[in-house]
Amino acid sequence: MSTPGPRSRTRLASVGYVGLVTLAALVYEIAGQPEAGQAAMTLAAWPGDIVLLVTLAYPLALLIGDDSLRGDTAFNLLDPLLHGAGALVNVLIAWGVIALVRHFRNEARSSGSR
C-alpha cells in the first residue's frame, strides 16, 4: 500500500475544501438561512464567490433583466452552488499564485547560476 504524494494530498485537500464548503452551504440553505450562519458562509468562500458574482451573476442578471438577486430568502439551490464554485475559484487562485511563485523562484535560480 503506497502513501499519497504531496501533490495528491494537495488535490485531496482542495477537493475536501470545495466539498465541505458546498455541503455547509447546502445545510445552511436547508436550515432556512439562519442569521447566525451568514457571516461564516460569506467567509468560507470569500473572495471566490464575490469574483463569480461580479463577473458572471450580476452581468447575466442585467442582460436578461432578472431581479432575483435582490435578497430572495426562499429556498434556492443556486446559493450552495455559488459557494461551492466560489471555493473552487479560491483553489484556482491559490494554485495560480503558487505556480507563479515557483516560476519566479526557478527563474531566479537559473539566472543566478549564469
PDB file of N, CA, C and O in Angstrom, residues 41-88:
ATOM      1  N   MET A  41     -20.766  31.665   6.145  1.00  0.00           N
ATOM      2  CA  MET A  41     -20.919  31.247   4.756  1.00  0.00           C
ATOM      3  C   MET A  41     -20.261  32.249   3.809  1.00  0.00           C
ATOM      4  O   MET A  41     -19.711  31.867   2.783  1.00  0.00           O
ATOM      5  N   THR A  42     -20.315  33.507   4.148  1.00  0.00           N
ATOM      6  CA  THR A  42     -19.670  34.518   3.309  1.00  0.00           C
ATOM      7  C   THR A  42     -18.157  34.365   3.364  1.00  0.00           C
ATOM      8  O   THR A  42     -17.484  34.435   2.342  1.00  0.00           O
ATOM      9  N   LEU A  43     -17.610  34.124   4.550  1.00  0.00           N
ATOM     10  CA  LEU A  43     -16.164  33.997   4.690  1.00  0.00           C
ATOM     11  C   LEU A  43     -15.622  32.676   4.172  1.00  0.00           C
ATOM     12  O   LEU A  43     -14.455  32.592   3.791  1.00  0.00           O
ATOM     13  N   ALA A  44     -16.436  31.635   4.148  1.00  0.00           N
ATOM     14  CA  ALA A  44     -15.958  30.311   3.740  1.00  0.00           C
ATOM     15  C   ALA A  44     -15.491  30.287   2.291  1.00  0.00           C
ATOM     16  O   ALA A  44     -14.529  29.606   1.970  1.00  0.00           O
ATOM     17  N   ALA A  45     -16.148  31.026   1.434  1.00  0.00           N
ATOM     18  CA  ALA A  45     -15.794  31.005   0.014  1.00  0.00           C
ATOM     19  C   ALA A  45     -15.315  32.364  -0.486  1.00  0.00           C
ATOM     20  O   ALA A  45     -15.208  32.575  -1.685  1.00  0.00           O
ATOM     21  N   TRP A  46     -15.025  33.267   0.432  1.00  0.00           N
ATOM     22  CA  TRP A  46     -14.563  34.588   0.031  1.00  0.00           C
ATOM     23  C   TRP A  46     -13.122  34.500  -0.394  1.00  0.00           C
ATOM     24  O   TRP A  46     -12.365  33.793   0.244  1.00  0.00           O
ATOM     25  N   PRO A  47     -12.637  35.124  -1.388  1.00  0.00           N
ATOM     26  CA  PRO A  47     -13.222  36.076  -2.313  1.00  0.00           C
ATOM     27  C   PRO A  47     -13.779  35.444  -3.583  1.00  0.00           C
ATOM     28  O   PRO A  47     -14.252  36.141  -4.467  1.00  0.00           O
ATOM     29  N   GLY A  48     -13.719  34.100  -3.677  1.00  0.00           N
ATOM     30  CA  GLY A  48     -14.145  33.437  -4.906  1.00  0.00           C
ATOM     31  C   GLY A  48     -15.591  33.670  -5.272  1.00  0.00           C
ATOM     32  O   GLY A  48     -15.922  33.887  -6.445  1.00  0.00           O
ATOM     33  N   ASP A  49     -16.494  33.643  -4.265  1.00  0.00           N
ATOM     34  CA  ASP A  49     -17.901  33.855  -4.601  1.00  0.00           C
ATOM     35  C   ASP A  49     -18.173  35.296  -5.020  1.00  0.00           C
ATOM     36  O   ASP A  49     -19.026  35.548  -5.864  1.00  0.00           O
ATOM     37  N   ILE A  50     -17.406  36.234  -4.486  1.00  0.00           N
ATOM     38  CA  ILE A  50     -17.558  37.633  -4.897  1.00  0.00           C
ATOM     39  C   ILE A  50     -17.087  37.803  -6.350  1.00  0.00           C
ATOM     40  O   ILE A  50     -17.725  38.494  -7.140  1.00  0.00           O
ATOM     41  N   VAL A  51     -15.989  37.143  -6.689  1.00  0.00           N
ATOM     42  CA  VAL A  51     -15.489  37.200  -8.068  1.00  0.00           C
ATOM     43  C   VAL A  51     -16.543  36.649  -9.024  1.00  0.00           C
ATOM     44  O   VAL A  51     -16.810  37.238 -10.080  1.00  0.00           O
ATOM     45  N   LEU A  52     -17.166  35.534  -8.651  1.00  0.00           N
ATOM     46  CA  LEU A  52     -18.210  34.958  -9.513  1.00  0.00           C
ATOM     47  C   LEU A  52     -19.425  35.870  -9.623  1.00  0.00           C
ATOM     48  O   LEU A  52     -20.007  36.005 -10.701  1.00  0.00           O
ATOM     49  N   LEU A  53     -19.819  36.480  -8.514  1.00  0.00           N
ATOM     50  CA  LEU A  53     -20.967  37.395  -8.565  1.00  0.00           C
ATOM     51  C   LEU A  53     -20.693  38.568  -9.496  1.00  0.00           C
ATOM     52  O   LEU A  53     -21.535  38.913 -10.325  1.00  0.00           O
ATOM     53  N   VAL A  54     -19.537  39.170  -9.347  1.00  0.00           N
ATOM     54  CA  VAL A  54     -19.233  40.374 -10.123  1.00  0.00           C
ATOM     55  C   VAL A  54     -19.003  40.059 -11.595  1.00  0.00           C
ATOM     56  O   VAL A  54     -19.429  40.807 -12.468  1.00  0.00           O
ATOM     57  N   THR A  55     -18.344  38.936 -11.880  1.00  0.00           N
ATOM     58  CA  THR A  55     -18.014  38.653 -13.276  1.00  0.00           C
ATOM     59  C   THR A  55     -19.079  37.870 -14.026  1.00  0.00           C
ATOM     60  O   THR A  55     -19.149  37.971 -15.246  1.00  0.00           O
ATOM     61  N   LEU A  56     -19.903  37.090 -13.307  1.00  0.00           N
ATOM     62  CA  LEU A  56     -20.884  36.256 -14.002  1.00  0.00           C
ATOM     63  C   LEU A  56     -22.331  36.560 -13.639  1.00  0.00           C
ATOM     64  O   LEU A  56     -23.149  36.817 -14.520  1.00  0.00           O
ATOM     65  N   ALA A  57     -22.649  36.507 -12.372  1.00  0.00           N
ATOM     66  CA  ALA A  57     -24.058  36.578 -11.967  1.00  0.00           C
ATOM     67  C   ALA A  57     -24.676  37.954 -12.213  1.00  0.00           C
ATOM     68  O   ALA A  57     -25.761  38.050 -12.776  1.00  0.00           O
ATOM     69  N   TYR A  58     -24.010  39.011 -11.781  1.00  0.00           N
ATOM     70  CA  TYR A  58     -24.587  40.343 -11.956  1.00  0.00           C
ATOM     71  C   TYR A  58     -24.709  40.751 -13.421  1.00  0.00           C
ATOM     72  O   TYR A  58     -25.770  41.244 -13.834  1.00  0.00           O
ATOM     73  N   PRO A  59     -23.675  40.575 -14.249  1.00  0.00           N
ATOM     74  CA  PRO A  59     -23.862  40.916 -15.666  1.00  0.00           C
ATOM     75  C   PRO A  59     -24.946  40.072 -16.342  1.00  0.00           C
ATOM     76  O   PRO A  59     -25.711  40.585 -17.160  1.00  0.00           O
ATOM     77  N   LEU A  60     -25.017  38.786 -15.994  1.00  0.00           N
ATOM     78  CA  LEU A  60     -26.052  37.935 -16.571  1.00  0.00           C
ATOM     79  C   LEU A  60     -27.445  38.404 -16.148  1.00  0.00           C
ATOM     80  O   LEU A  60     -28.368  38.434 -16.958  1.00  0.00           O
ATOM     81  N   ALA A  61     -27.591  38.789 -14.883  1.00  0.00           N
ATOM     82  CA  ALA A  61     -28.880  39.286 -14.408  1.00  0.00           C
ATOM     83  C   ALA A  61     -29.264  40.587 -15.113  1.00  0.00           C
ATOM     84  O   ALA A  61     -30.436  40.810 -15.411  1.00  0.00           O
ATOM     85  N   LEU A  62     -28.284  41.430 -15.375  1.00  0.00           N
ATOM     86  CA  LEU A  62     -28.571  42.676 -16.093  1.00  0.00           C
ATOM     87  C   LEU A  62     -28.957  42.408 -17.539  1.00  0.00           C
ATOM     88  O   LEU A  62     -29.832  43.083 -18.084  1.00  0.00           O
ATOM     89  N   LEU A  63     -28.312  41.430 -18.158  1.00  0.00           N
ATOM     90  CA  LEU A  63     -28.609  41.127 -19.560  1.00  0.00           C
ATOM     91  C   LEU A  63     -30.007  40.554 -19.748  1.00  0.00           C
ATOM     92  O   LEU A  63     -30.701  40.903 -20.696  1.00  0.00           O
ATOM     93  N   ILE A  64     -30.410  39.668 -18.840  1.00  0.00           N
ATOM     94  CA  ILE A  64     -31.719  39.037 -19.010  1.00  0.00           C
ATOM     95  C   ILE A  64     -32.825  39.747 -18.242  1.00  0.00           C
ATOM     96  O   ILE A  64     -33.979  39.378 -18.350  1.00  0.00           O
ATOM     97  N   GLY A  65     -32.463  40.765 -17.470  1.00  0.00           N
ATOM     98  CA  GLY A  65     -33.467  41.538 -16.750  1.00  0.00           C
ATOM     99  C   GLY A  65     -34.036  40.817 -15.543  1.00  0.00           C
ATOM    100  O   GLY A  65     -35.153  41.079 -15.131  1.00  0.00           O
ATOM    101  N   ASP A  66     -33.264  39.921 -14.948  1.00  0.00           N
ATOM    102  CA  ASP A  66     -33.714  39.155 -13.789  1.00  0.00           C
ATOM    103  C   ASP A  66     -33.425  39.951 -12.528  1.00  0.00           C
ATOM    104  O   ASP A  66     -32.332  40.448 -12.330  1.00  0.00           O
ATOM    105  N   ASP A  67     -34.412  40.076 -11.646  1.00  0.00           N
ATOM    106  CA  ASP A  67     -34.208  40.803 -10.397  1.00  0.00           C
ATOM    107  C   ASP A  67     -34.233  39.860  -9.185  1.00  0.00           C
ATOM    108  O   ASP A  67     -34.511  40.283  -8.073  1.00  0.00           O
ATOM    109  N   SER A  68     -33.928  38.593  -9.383  1.00  0.00           N
ATOM    110  CA  SER A  68     -33.961  37.643  -8.272  1.00  0.00           C
ATOM    111  C   SER A  68     -32.750  37.772  -7.361  1.00  0.00           C
ATOM    112  O   SER A  68     -32.700  37.127  -6.326  1.00  0.00           O
ATOM    113  N   LEU A  69     -31.770  38.590  -7.707  1.00  0.00           N
ATOM    114  CA  LEU A  69     -30.582  38.765  -6.872  1.00  0.00           C
ATOM    115  C   LEU A  69     -30.786  39.830  -5.794  1.00  0.00           C
ATOM    116  O   LEU A  69     -29.861  40.179  -5.099  1.00  0.00           O
ATOM    117  N   ARG A  70     -31.995  40.297  -5.618  1.00  0.00           N
ATOM    118  CA  ARG A  70     -32.254  41.376  -4.666  1.00  0.00           C
ATOM    119  C   ARG A  70     -32.599  40.886  -3.266  1.00  0.00           C
ATOM    120  O   ARG A  70     -33.329  41.537  -2.549  1.00  0.00           O
ATOM    121  N   GLY A  71     -32.088  39.758  -2.853  1.00  0.00           N
ATOM    122  CA  GLY A  71     -32.299  39.310  -1.488  1.00  0.00           C
ATOM    123  C   GLY A  71     -33.455  38.353  -1.347  1.00  0.00           C
ATOM    124  O   GLY A  71     -34.163  38.395  -0.347  1.00  0.00           O
ATOM    125  N   ASP A  72     -33.672  37.494  -2.287  1.00  0.00           N
ATOM    126  CA  ASP A  72     -34.725  36.496  -2.208  1.00  0.00           C
ATOM    127  C   ASP A  72     -34.379  35.512  -1.096  1.00  0.00           C
ATOM    128  O   ASP A  72     -33.309  34.932  -1.079  1.00  0.00           O
ATOM    129  N   THR A  73     -35.291  35.306  -0.131  1.00  0.00           N
ATOM    130  CA  THR A  73     -34.998  34.447   1.011  1.00  0.00           C
ATOM    131  C   THR A  73     -35.626  33.068   0.880  1.00  0.00           C
ATOM    132  O   THR A  73     -35.597  32.297   1.816  1.00  0.00           O
ATOM    133  N   ALA A  74     -36.206  32.751  -0.249  1.00  0.00           N
ATOM    134  CA  ALA A  74     -36.790  31.430  -0.443  1.00  0.00           C
ATOM    135  C   ALA A  74     -35.685  30.394  -0.629  1.00  0.00           C
ATOM    136  O   ALA A  74     -34.537  30.717  -0.897  1.00  0.00           O
ATOM    137  N   PHE A  75     -36.047  29.126  -0.495  1.00  0.00           N
ATOM    138  CA  PHE A  75     -35.092  28.045  -0.676  1.00  0.00           C
ATOM    139  C   PHE A  75     -34.578  28.067  -2.099  1.00  0.00           C
ATOM    140  O   PHE A  75     -35.326  28.099  -3.057  1.00  0.00           O
ATOM    141  N   ASN A  76     -33.269  28.068  -2.238  1.00  0.00           N
ATOM    142  CA  ASN A  76     -32.661  28.201  -3.547  1.00  0.00           C
ATOM    143  C   ASN A  76     -31.398  27.345  -3.590  1.00  0.00           C
ATOM    144  O   ASN A  76     -30.479  27.553  -2.804  1.00  0.00           O
ATOM    145  N   LEU A  77     -31.330  26.400  -4.499  1.00  0.00           N
ATOM    146  CA  LEU A  77     -30.151  25.547  -4.602  1.00  0.00           C
ATOM    147  C   LEU A  77     -29.008  26.212  -5.357  1.00  0.00           C
ATOM    148  O   LEU A  77     -27.913  25.666  -5.415  1.00  0.00           O
ATOM    149  N   LEU A  78     -29.233  27.380  -5.916  1.00  0.00           N
ATOM    150  CA  LEU A  78     -28.152  28.079  -6.600  1.00  0.00           C
ATOM    151  C   LEU A  78     -27.147  28.679  -5.616  1.00  0.00           C
ATOM    152  O   LEU A  78     -25.975  28.835  -5.944  1.00  0.00           O
ATOM    153  N   ASP A  79     -27.599  29.010  -4.406  1.00  0.00           N
ATOM    154  CA  ASP A  79     -26.678  29.568  -3.412  1.00  0.00           C
ATOM    155  C   ASP A  79     -25.596  28.577  -3.007  1.00  0.00           C
ATOM    156  O   ASP A  79     -24.412  28.941  -2.977  1.00  0.00           O
ATOM    157  N   PRO A  80     -25.924  27.306  -2.664  1.00  0.00           N
ATOM    158  CA  PRO A  80     -24.840  26.364  -2.380  1.00  0.00           C
ATOM    159  C   PRO A  80     -23.920  26.142  -3.582  1.00  0.00           C
ATOM    160  O   PRO A  80     -22.710  25.977  -3.419  1.00  0.00           O
ATOM    161  N   LEU A  81     -24.492  26.167  -4.768  1.00  0.00           N
ATOM    162  CA  LEU A  81     -23.679  26.027  -5.966  1.00  0.00           C
ATOM    163  C   LEU A  81     -22.725  27.211  -6.115  1.00  0.00           C
ATOM    164  O   LEU A  81     -21.558  27.045  -6.469  1.00  0.00           O
ATOM    165  N   LEU A  82     -23.212  28.406  -5.823  1.00  0.00           N
ATOM    166  CA  LEU A  82     -22.368  29.601  -5.889  1.00  0.00           C
ATOM    167  C   LEU A  82     -21.239  29.523  -4.872  1.00  0.00           C
ATOM    168  O   LEU A  82     -20.087  29.839  -5.183  1.00  0.00           O
ATOM    169  N   HIS A  83     -21.542  29.087  -3.654  1.00  0.00           N
ATOM    170  CA  HIS A  83     -20.492  28.980  -2.637  1.00  0.00           C
ATOM    171  C   HIS A  83     -19.472  27.905  -3.014  1.00  0.00           C
ATOM    172  O   HIS A  83     -18.269  28.097  -2.824  1.00  0.00           O
ATOM    173  N   GLY A  84     -19.936  26.789  -3.539  1.00  0.00           N
ATOM    174  CA  GLY A  84     -19.012  25.746  -3.984  1.00  0.00           C
ATOM    175  C   GLY A  84     -18.141  26.213  -5.138  1.00  0.00           C
ATOM    176  O   GLY A  84     -16.938  25.944  -5.175  1.00  0.00           O
ATOM    177  N   ALA A  85     -18.744  26.922  -6.084  1.00  0.00           N
ATOM    178  CA  ALA A  85     -17.973  27.460  -7.210  1.00  0.00           C
ATOM    179  C   ALA A  85     -17.005  28.537  -6.727  1.00  0.00           C
ATOM    180  O   ALA A  85     -15.882  28.640  -7.237  1.00  0.00           O
ATOM    181  N   GLY A  86     -17.411  29.314  -5.730  1.00  0.00           N
ATOM    182  CA  GLY A  86     -16.505  30.310  -5.146  1.00  0.00           C
ATOM    183  C   GLY A  86     -15.316  29.649  -4.471  1.00  0.00           C
ATOM    184  O   GLY A  86     -14.185  30.134  -4.568  1.00  0.00           O
ATOM    185  N   ALA A  87     -15.560  28.519  -3.793  1.00  0.00           N
ATOM    186  CA  ALA A  87     -14.459  27.776  -3.180  1.00  0.00           C
ATOM    187  C   ALA A  87     -13.526  27.234  -4.263  1.00  0.00           C
ATOM    188  O   ALA A  87     -12.303  27.232  -4.097  1.00  0.00           O
ATOM    189  N   LEU A  88     -14.096  26.791  -5.377  1.00  0.00           N
ATOM    190  CA  LEU A  88     -13.279  26.313  -6.491  1.00  0.00           C
ATOM    191  C   LEU A  88     -12.434  27.450  -7.065  1.00  0.00           C
ATOM    192  O   LEU A  88     -11.254  27.261  -7.389  1.00  0.00           O
TER     193      LEU A  88
END
